[in-house]
Amino acid sequence: QVQLVESGGGLAQAGGSLRLSCAASGRTFSNYAMGWFRQAPGKERDFVARVSRGGGTTYYADSVRGRFTASRDNAKNTVYLQMNSLRTEDTAVYYCAATTSSRIYTTQAYDYWGQGTQVTVSS
């Protein structure tokens, strides 16, 4: 029902910035809250950020709060993750996901997932 495609990943220097985009198919994008998750090698897939259906409410993991900003443009069926002040520990595959659930942090709450985009931060 919903197809998600991430883009914008790549290489960045520590202290630099990247902007990830997640494009959604379909006509019901605004029905879903959108989450960002990431998975580093050898680690679990962890919550990064969430933006509400209308874009007015955001949640962030402690590790990224103050550095990352999640937003969305429902007219474009796109959600964004602006990543500033990048650190080497931000290196991971980043995934966007869609949900109608009010549960924020668990991967189990999200119904649709993109394929992920690699973010690598070098020192």
mmCIF file with all atom_site columns, C-alpha atoms in Angstrom:
data_model
loop_
_atom_site.group_PDB
_atom_site.id
_atom_site.type_symbol
_atom_site.label_atom_id
_atom_site.label_alt_id
_atom_site.label_comp_id
_atom_site.label_asym_id
_atom_site.label_entity_id
_atom_site.label_seq_id
_atom_site.pdbx_PDB_ins_code
_atom_site.Cartn_x
_atom_site.Cartn_y
_atom_site.Cartn_z
_atom_site.occupancy
_atom_site.B_iso_or_equiv
_atom_site.pdbx_formal_charge
_atom_site.auth_seq_id
_atom_site.auth_comp_id
_atom_site.auth_asym_id
_atom_site.auth_atom_id
_atom_site.pdbx_PDB_model_num
ATOM 1   C CA . GLN A 1 1   ? 0.000  0.000  0.000  1.00 0.00 ? 1   GLN A CA 1
ATOM 2   C CA . VAL A 1 2   ? 2.877  2.370  0.796  1.00 0.00 ? 2   VAL A CA 1
ATOM 3   C CA . GLN A 1 3   ? 6.237  2.246  -0.892 1.00 0.00 ? 3   GLN A CA 1
ATOM 4   C CA . LEU A 1 4   ? 9.136  4.178  0.632  1.00 0.00 ? 4   LEU A CA 1
ATOM 5   C CA . VAL A 1 5   ? 12.448 5.066  -0.977 1.00 0.00 ? 5   VAL A CA 1
ATOM 6   C CA . GLU A 1 6   ? 15.281 6.742  0.921  1.00 0.00 ? 6   GLU A CA 1
ATOM 7   C CA . SER A 1 7   ? 17.910 8.899  -0.705 1.00 0.00 ? 7   SER A CA 1
ATOM 8   C CA . GLY A 1 8   ? 20.601 11.387 0.227  1.00 0.00 ? 8   GLY A CA 1
ATOM 9   C CA . GLY A 1 9   ? 22.976 9.121  2.042  1.00 0.00 ? 9   GLY A CA 1
ATOM 10  C CA . GLY A 1 10  ? 26.670 9.114  1.391  1.00 0.00 ? 10  GLY A CA 1
ATOM 11  C CA . LEU A 1 11  ? 29.943 10.173 2.898  1.00 0.00 ? 11  LEU A CA 1
ATOM 12  C CA . ALA A 1 12  ? 30.430 13.134 5.176  1.00 0.00 ? 12  ALA A CA 1
ATOM 13  C CA . GLN A 1 13  ? 33.192 14.468 7.350  1.00 0.00 ? 13  GLN A CA 1
ATOM 14  C CA . ALA A 1 14  ? 32.746 14.628 11.085 1.00 0.00 ? 14  ALA A CA 1
ATOM 15  C CA . GLY A 1 15  ? 31.098 17.933 11.852 1.00 0.00 ? 15  GLY A CA 1
ATOM 16  C CA . GLY A 1 16  ? 29.461 18.042 8.452  1.00 0.00 ? 16  GLY A CA 1
ATOM 17  C CA . SER A 1 17  ? 25.870 17.680 7.324  1.00 0.00 ? 17  SER A CA 1
ATOM 18  C CA . LEU A 1 18  ? 23.676 15.461 5.212  1.00 0.00 ? 18  LEU A CA 1
ATOM 19  C CA . ARG A 1 19  ? 20.006 15.632 4.338  1.00 0.00 ? 19  ARG A CA 1
ATOM 20  C CA . LEU A 1 20  ? 18.112 12.396 3.863  1.00 0.00 ? 20  LEU A CA 1
ATOM 21  C CA . SER A 1 21  ? 14.857 12.203 1.965  1.00 0.00 ? 21  SER A CA 1
ATOM 22  C CA . CYS A 1 22  ? 12.199 9.531  1.966  1.00 0.00 ? 22  CYS A CA 1
ATOM 23  C CA . ALA A 1 23  ? 9.734  9.572  -0.896 1.00 0.00 ? 23  ALA A CA 1
ATOM 24  C CA . ALA A 1 24  ? 6.424  7.783  -0.449 1.00 0.00 ? 24  ALA A CA 1
ATOM 25  C CA . SER A 1 25  ? 4.096  6.433  -3.061 1.00 0.00 ? 25  SER A CA 1
ATOM 26  C CA . GLY A 1 26  ? 0.352  6.619  -2.949 1.00 0.00 ? 26  GLY A CA 1
ATOM 27  C CA . ARG A 1 27  ? -2.270 9.143  -2.029 1.00 0.00 ? 27  ARG A CA 1
ATOM 28  C CA . THR A 1 28  ? -2.469 8.503  1.719  1.00 0.00 ? 28  THR A CA 1
ATOM 29  C CA . PHE A 1 29  ? 0.943  9.701  2.856  1.00 0.00 ? 29  PHE A CA 1
ATOM 30  C CA . SER A 1 30  ? -0.567 12.209 5.262  1.00 0.00 ? 30  SER A CA 1
ATOM 31  C CA . ASN A 1 31  ? -2.352 9.389  7.099  1.00 0.00 ? 31  ASN A CA 1
ATOM 32  C CA . TYR A 1 32  ? 0.961  8.128  8.470  1.00 0.00 ? 32  TYR A CA 1
ATOM 33  C CA . ALA A 1 33  ? 3.355  9.305  11.071 1.00 0.00 ? 33  ALA A CA 1
ATOM 34  C CA . MET A 1 34  ? 6.882  8.766  9.813  1.00 0.00 ? 34  MET A CA 1
ATOM 35  C CA . GLY A 1 35  ? 9.868  7.427  11.662 1.00 0.00 ? 35  GLY A CA 1
ATOM 36  C CA . TRP A 1 36  ? 13.576 7.337  11.019 1.00 0.00 ? 36  TRP A CA 1
ATOM 37  C CA . PHE A 1 37  ? 15.640 4.427  12.291 1.00 0.00 ? 37  PHE A CA 1
ATOM 38  C CA . ARG A 1 38  ? 19.234 3.424  11.859 1.00 0.00 ? 38  ARG A CA 1
ATOM 39  C CA . GLN A 1 39  ? 21.260 0.273  12.127 1.00 0.00 ? 39  GLN A CA 1
ATOM 40  C CA . ALA A 1 40  ? 25.001 0.195  12.581 1.00 0.00 ? 40  ALA A CA 1
ATOM 41  C CA . PRO A 1 41  ? 27.067 -2.929 11.937 1.00 0.00 ? 41  PRO A CA 1
ATOM 42  C CA . GLY A 1 42  ? 26.568 -5.494 14.668 1.00 0.00 ? 42  GLY A CA 1
ATOM 43  C CA . LYS A 1 43  ? 23.846 -3.476 16.379 1.00 0.00 ? 43  LYS A CA 1
ATOM 44  C CA . GLU A 1 44  ? 20.075 -3.434 16.570 1.00 0.00 ? 44  GLU A CA 1
ATOM 45  C CA . ARG A 1 45  ? 17.903 -1.153 14.512 1.00 0.00 ? 45  ARG A CA 1
ATOM 46  C CA . ASP A 1 46  ? 17.364 1.885  16.718 1.00 0.00 ? 46  ASP A CA 1
ATOM 47  C CA . PHE A 1 47  ? 14.918 4.745  16.746 1.00 0.00 ? 47  PHE A CA 1
ATOM 48  C CA . VAL A 1 48  ? 16.250 8.080  15.522 1.00 0.00 ? 48  VAL A CA 1
ATOM 49  C CA . ALA A 1 49  ? 13.320 10.439 14.978 1.00 0.00 ? 49  ALA A CA 1
ATOM 50  C CA . ARG A 1 50  ? 9.615  10.626 14.305 1.00 0.00 ? 50  ARG A CA 1
ATOM 51  C CA . VAL A 1 51  ? 7.431  13.289 12.740 1.00 0.00 ? 51  VAL A CA 1
ATOM 52  C CA . SER A 1 52  ? 3.674  13.409 13.115 1.00 0.00 ? 52  SER A CA 1
ATOM 53  C CA . ARG A 1 53  ? 1.162  13.228 10.302 1.00 0.00 ? 53  ARG A CA 1
ATOM 54  C CA . GLY A 1 54  ? 0.953  16.975 9.910  1.00 0.00 ? 54  GLY A CA 1
ATOM 55  C CA . GLY A 1 55  ? 4.598  17.621 10.704 1.00 0.00 ? 55  GLY A CA 1
ATOM 56  C CA . GLY A 1 56  ? 3.911  19.592 13.857 1.00 0.00 ? 56  GLY A CA 1
ATOM 57  C CA . THR A 1 57  ? 5.285  17.160 16.422 1.00 0.00 ? 57  THR A CA 1
ATOM 58  C CA . THR A 1 58  ? 8.691  15.529 16.442 1.00 0.00 ? 58  THR A CA 1
ATOM 59  C CA . TYR A 1 59  ? 10.501 13.095 18.691 1.00 0.00 ? 59  TYR A CA 1
ATOM 60  C CA . TYR A 1 60  ? 14.205 12.360 18.796 1.00 0.00 ? 60  TYR A CA 1
ATOM 61  C CA . ALA A 1 61  ? 16.549 9.842  20.266 1.00 0.00 ? 61  ALA A CA 1
ATOM 62  C CA . ASP A 1 62  ? 18.800 11.313 22.927 1.00 0.00 ? 62  ASP A CA 1
ATOM 63  C CA . SER A 1 63  ? 21.825 10.604 20.768 1.00 0.00 ? 63  SER A CA 1
ATOM 64  C CA . VAL A 1 64  ? 20.653 12.920 17.969 1.00 0.00 ? 64  VAL A CA 1
ATOM 65  C CA . ARG A 1 65  ? 18.555 15.537 19.729 1.00 0.00 ? 65  ARG A CA 1
ATOM 66  C CA . GLY A 1 66  ? 19.803 19.006 18.906 1.00 0.00 ? 66  GLY A CA 1
ATOM 67  C CA . ARG A 1 67  ? 21.700 17.798 15.859 1.00 0.00 ? 67  ARG A CA 1
ATOM 68  C CA . PHE A 1 68  ? 19.057 16.149 13.667 1.00 0.00 ? 68  PHE A CA 1
ATOM 69  C CA . THR A 1 69  ? 15.765 17.604 12.475 1.00 0.00 ? 69  THR A CA 1
ATOM 70  C CA . ALA A 1 70  ? 12.910 15.577 11.026 1.00 0.00 ? 70  ALA A CA 1
ATOM 71  C CA . SER A 1 71  ? 10.315 17.260 8.855  1.00 0.00 ? 71  SER A CA 1
ATOM 72  C CA . ARG A 1 72  ? 7.856  16.479 6.107  1.00 0.00 ? 72  ARG A CA 1
ATOM 73  C CA . ASP A 1 73  ? 6.212  17.985 3.083  1.00 0.00 ? 73  ASP A CA 1
ATOM 74  C CA . ASN A 1 74  ? 2.910  16.243 2.548  1.00 0.00 ? 74  ASN A CA 1
ATOM 75  C CA . ALA A 1 75  ? 2.344  17.985 -0.763 1.00 0.00 ? 75  ALA A CA 1
ATOM 76  C CA . LYS A 1 76  ? 5.473  16.220 -2.010 1.00 0.00 ? 76  LYS A CA 1
ATOM 77  C CA . ASN A 1 77  ? 4.871  12.936 -0.165 1.00 0.00 ? 77  ASN A CA 1
ATOM 78  C CA . THR A 1 78  ? 8.324  13.292 1.323  1.00 0.00 ? 78  THR A CA 1
ATOM 79  C CA . VAL A 1 79  ? 9.862  13.177 4.773  1.00 0.00 ? 79  VAL A CA 1
ATOM 80  C CA . TYR A 1 80  ? 13.313 14.555 5.542  1.00 0.00 ? 80  TYR A CA 1
ATOM 81  C CA . LEU A 1 81  ? 16.043 14.077 8.073  1.00 0.00 ? 81  LEU A CA 1
ATOM 82  C CA . GLN A 1 82  ? 18.479 16.953 8.282  1.00 0.00 ? 82  GLN A CA 1
ATOM 83  C CA . MET A 1 83  ? 21.628 15.746 10.003 1.00 0.00 ? 83  MET A CA 1
ATOM 84  C CA . ASN A 1 84  ? 24.074 18.330 11.290 1.00 0.00 ? 84  ASN A CA 1
ATOM 85  C CA . SER A 1 85  ? 27.206 18.091 13.401 1.00 0.00 ? 85  SER A CA 1
ATOM 86  C CA . LEU A 1 86  ? 27.701 14.544 12.246 1.00 0.00 ? 86  LEU A CA 1
ATOM 87  C CA . ARG A 1 87  ? 29.817 12.167 14.281 1.00 0.00 ? 87  ARG A CA 1
ATOM 88  C CA . THR A 1 88  ? 31.517 8.955  13.314 1.00 0.00 ? 88  THR A CA 1
ATOM 89  C CA . GLU A 1 89  ? 29.082 7.082  15.536 1.00 0.00 ? 89  GLU A CA 1
ATOM 90  C CA . ASP A 1 90  ? 26.245 8.258  13.278 1.00 0.00 ? 90  ASP A CA 1
ATOM 91  C CA . THR A 1 91  ? 27.534 5.864  10.650 1.00 0.00 ? 91  THR A CA 1
ATOM 92  C CA . ALA A 1 92  ? 24.709 3.443  9.865  1.00 0.00 ? 92  ALA A CA 1
ATOM 93  C CA . VAL A 1 93  ? 22.093 2.446  7.373  1.00 0.00 ? 93  VAL A CA 1
ATOM 94  C CA . TYR A 1 94  ? 19.172 4.817  7.789  1.00 0.00 ? 94  TYR A CA 1
ATOM 95  C CA . TYR A 1 95  ? 15.603 3.695  7.208  1.00 0.00 ? 95  TYR A CA 1
ATOM 96  C CA . CYS A 1 96  ? 12.350 5.557  6.981  1.00 0.00 ? 96  CYS A CA 1
ATOM 97  C CA . ALA A 1 97  ? 9.140  3.904  8.073  1.00 0.00 ? 97  ALA A CA 1
ATOM 98  C CA . ALA A 1 98  ? 5.429  4.655  8.153  1.00 0.00 ? 98  ALA A CA 1
ATOM 99  C CA . THR A 1 99  ? 2.869  3.948  10.831 1.00 0.00 ? 99  THR A CA 1
ATOM 100 C CA . THR A 1 100 ? -0.666 4.712  11.905 1.00 0.00 ? 100 THR A CA 1
ATOM 101 C CA . SER A 1 101 ? 0.251  3.790  15.491 1.00 0.00 ? 101 SER A CA 1
ATOM 102 C CA . SER A 1 102 ? 0.883  6.237  18.286 1.00 0.00 ? 102 SER A CA 1
ATOM 103 C CA . ARG A 1 103 ? 3.741  4.069  19.533 1.00 0.00 ? 103 ARG A CA 1
ATOM 104 C CA . ILE A 1 104 ? 6.928  5.951  18.810 1.00 0.00 ? 104 ILE A CA 1
ATOM 105 C CA . TYR A 1 105 ? 10.070 3.995  19.488 1.00 0.00 ? 105 TYR A CA 1
ATOM 106 C CA . THR A 1 106 ? 9.610  0.357  18.593 1.00 0.00 ? 106 THR A CA 1
ATOM 107 C CA . THR A 1 107 ? 10.174 -0.986 15.111 1.00 0.00 ? 107 THR A CA 1
ATOM 108 C CA . GLN A 1 108 ? 7.133  -3.206 15.611 1.00 0.00 ? 108 GLN A CA 1
ATOM 109 C CA . ALA A 1 109 ? 4.846  -0.181 15.442 1.00 0.00 ? 109 ALA A CA 1
ATOM 110 C CA . TYR A 1 110 ? 5.799  0.657  11.879 1.00 0.00 ? 110 TYR A CA 1
ATOM 111 C CA . ASP A 1 111 ? 3.989  -0.950 8.984  1.00 0.00 ? 111 ASP A CA 1
ATOM 112 C CA . TYR A 1 112 ? 6.090  0.020  5.975  1.00 0.00 ? 112 TYR A CA 1
ATOM 113 C CA . TRP A 1 113 ? 9.838  0.354  5.523  1.00 0.00 ? 113 TRP A CA 1
ATOM 114 C CA . GLY A 1 114 ? 12.194 1.654  2.925  1.00 0.00 ? 114 GLY A CA 1
ATOM 115 C CA . GLN A 1 115 ? 15.277 -0.194 1.773  1.00 0.00 ? 115 GLN A CA 1
ATOM 116 C CA . GLY A 1 116 ? 17.647 2.089  3.636  1.00 0.00 ? 116 GLY A CA 1
ATOM 117 C CA . THR A 1 117 ? 20.425 4.441  2.675  1.00 0.00 ? 117 THR A CA 1
ATOM 118 C CA . GLN A 1 118 ? 24.011 4.267  3.889  1.00 0.00 ? 118 GLN A CA 1
ATOM 119 C CA . VAL A 1 119 ? 25.458 7.157  5.851  1.00 0.00 ? 119 VAL A CA 1
ATOM 120 C CA . THR A 1 120 ? 29.177 7.071  6.535  1.00 0.00 ? 120 THR A CA 1
ATOM 121 C CA . VAL A 1 121 ? 30.886 9.697  8.653  1.00 0.00 ? 121 VAL A CA 1
ATOM 122 C CA . SER A 1 122 ? 34.649 9.859  8.597  1.00 0.00 ? 122 SER A CA 1
ATOM 123 C CA . SER A 1 123 ? 37.073 11.622 10.877 1.00 0.00 ? 123 SER A CA 1
#
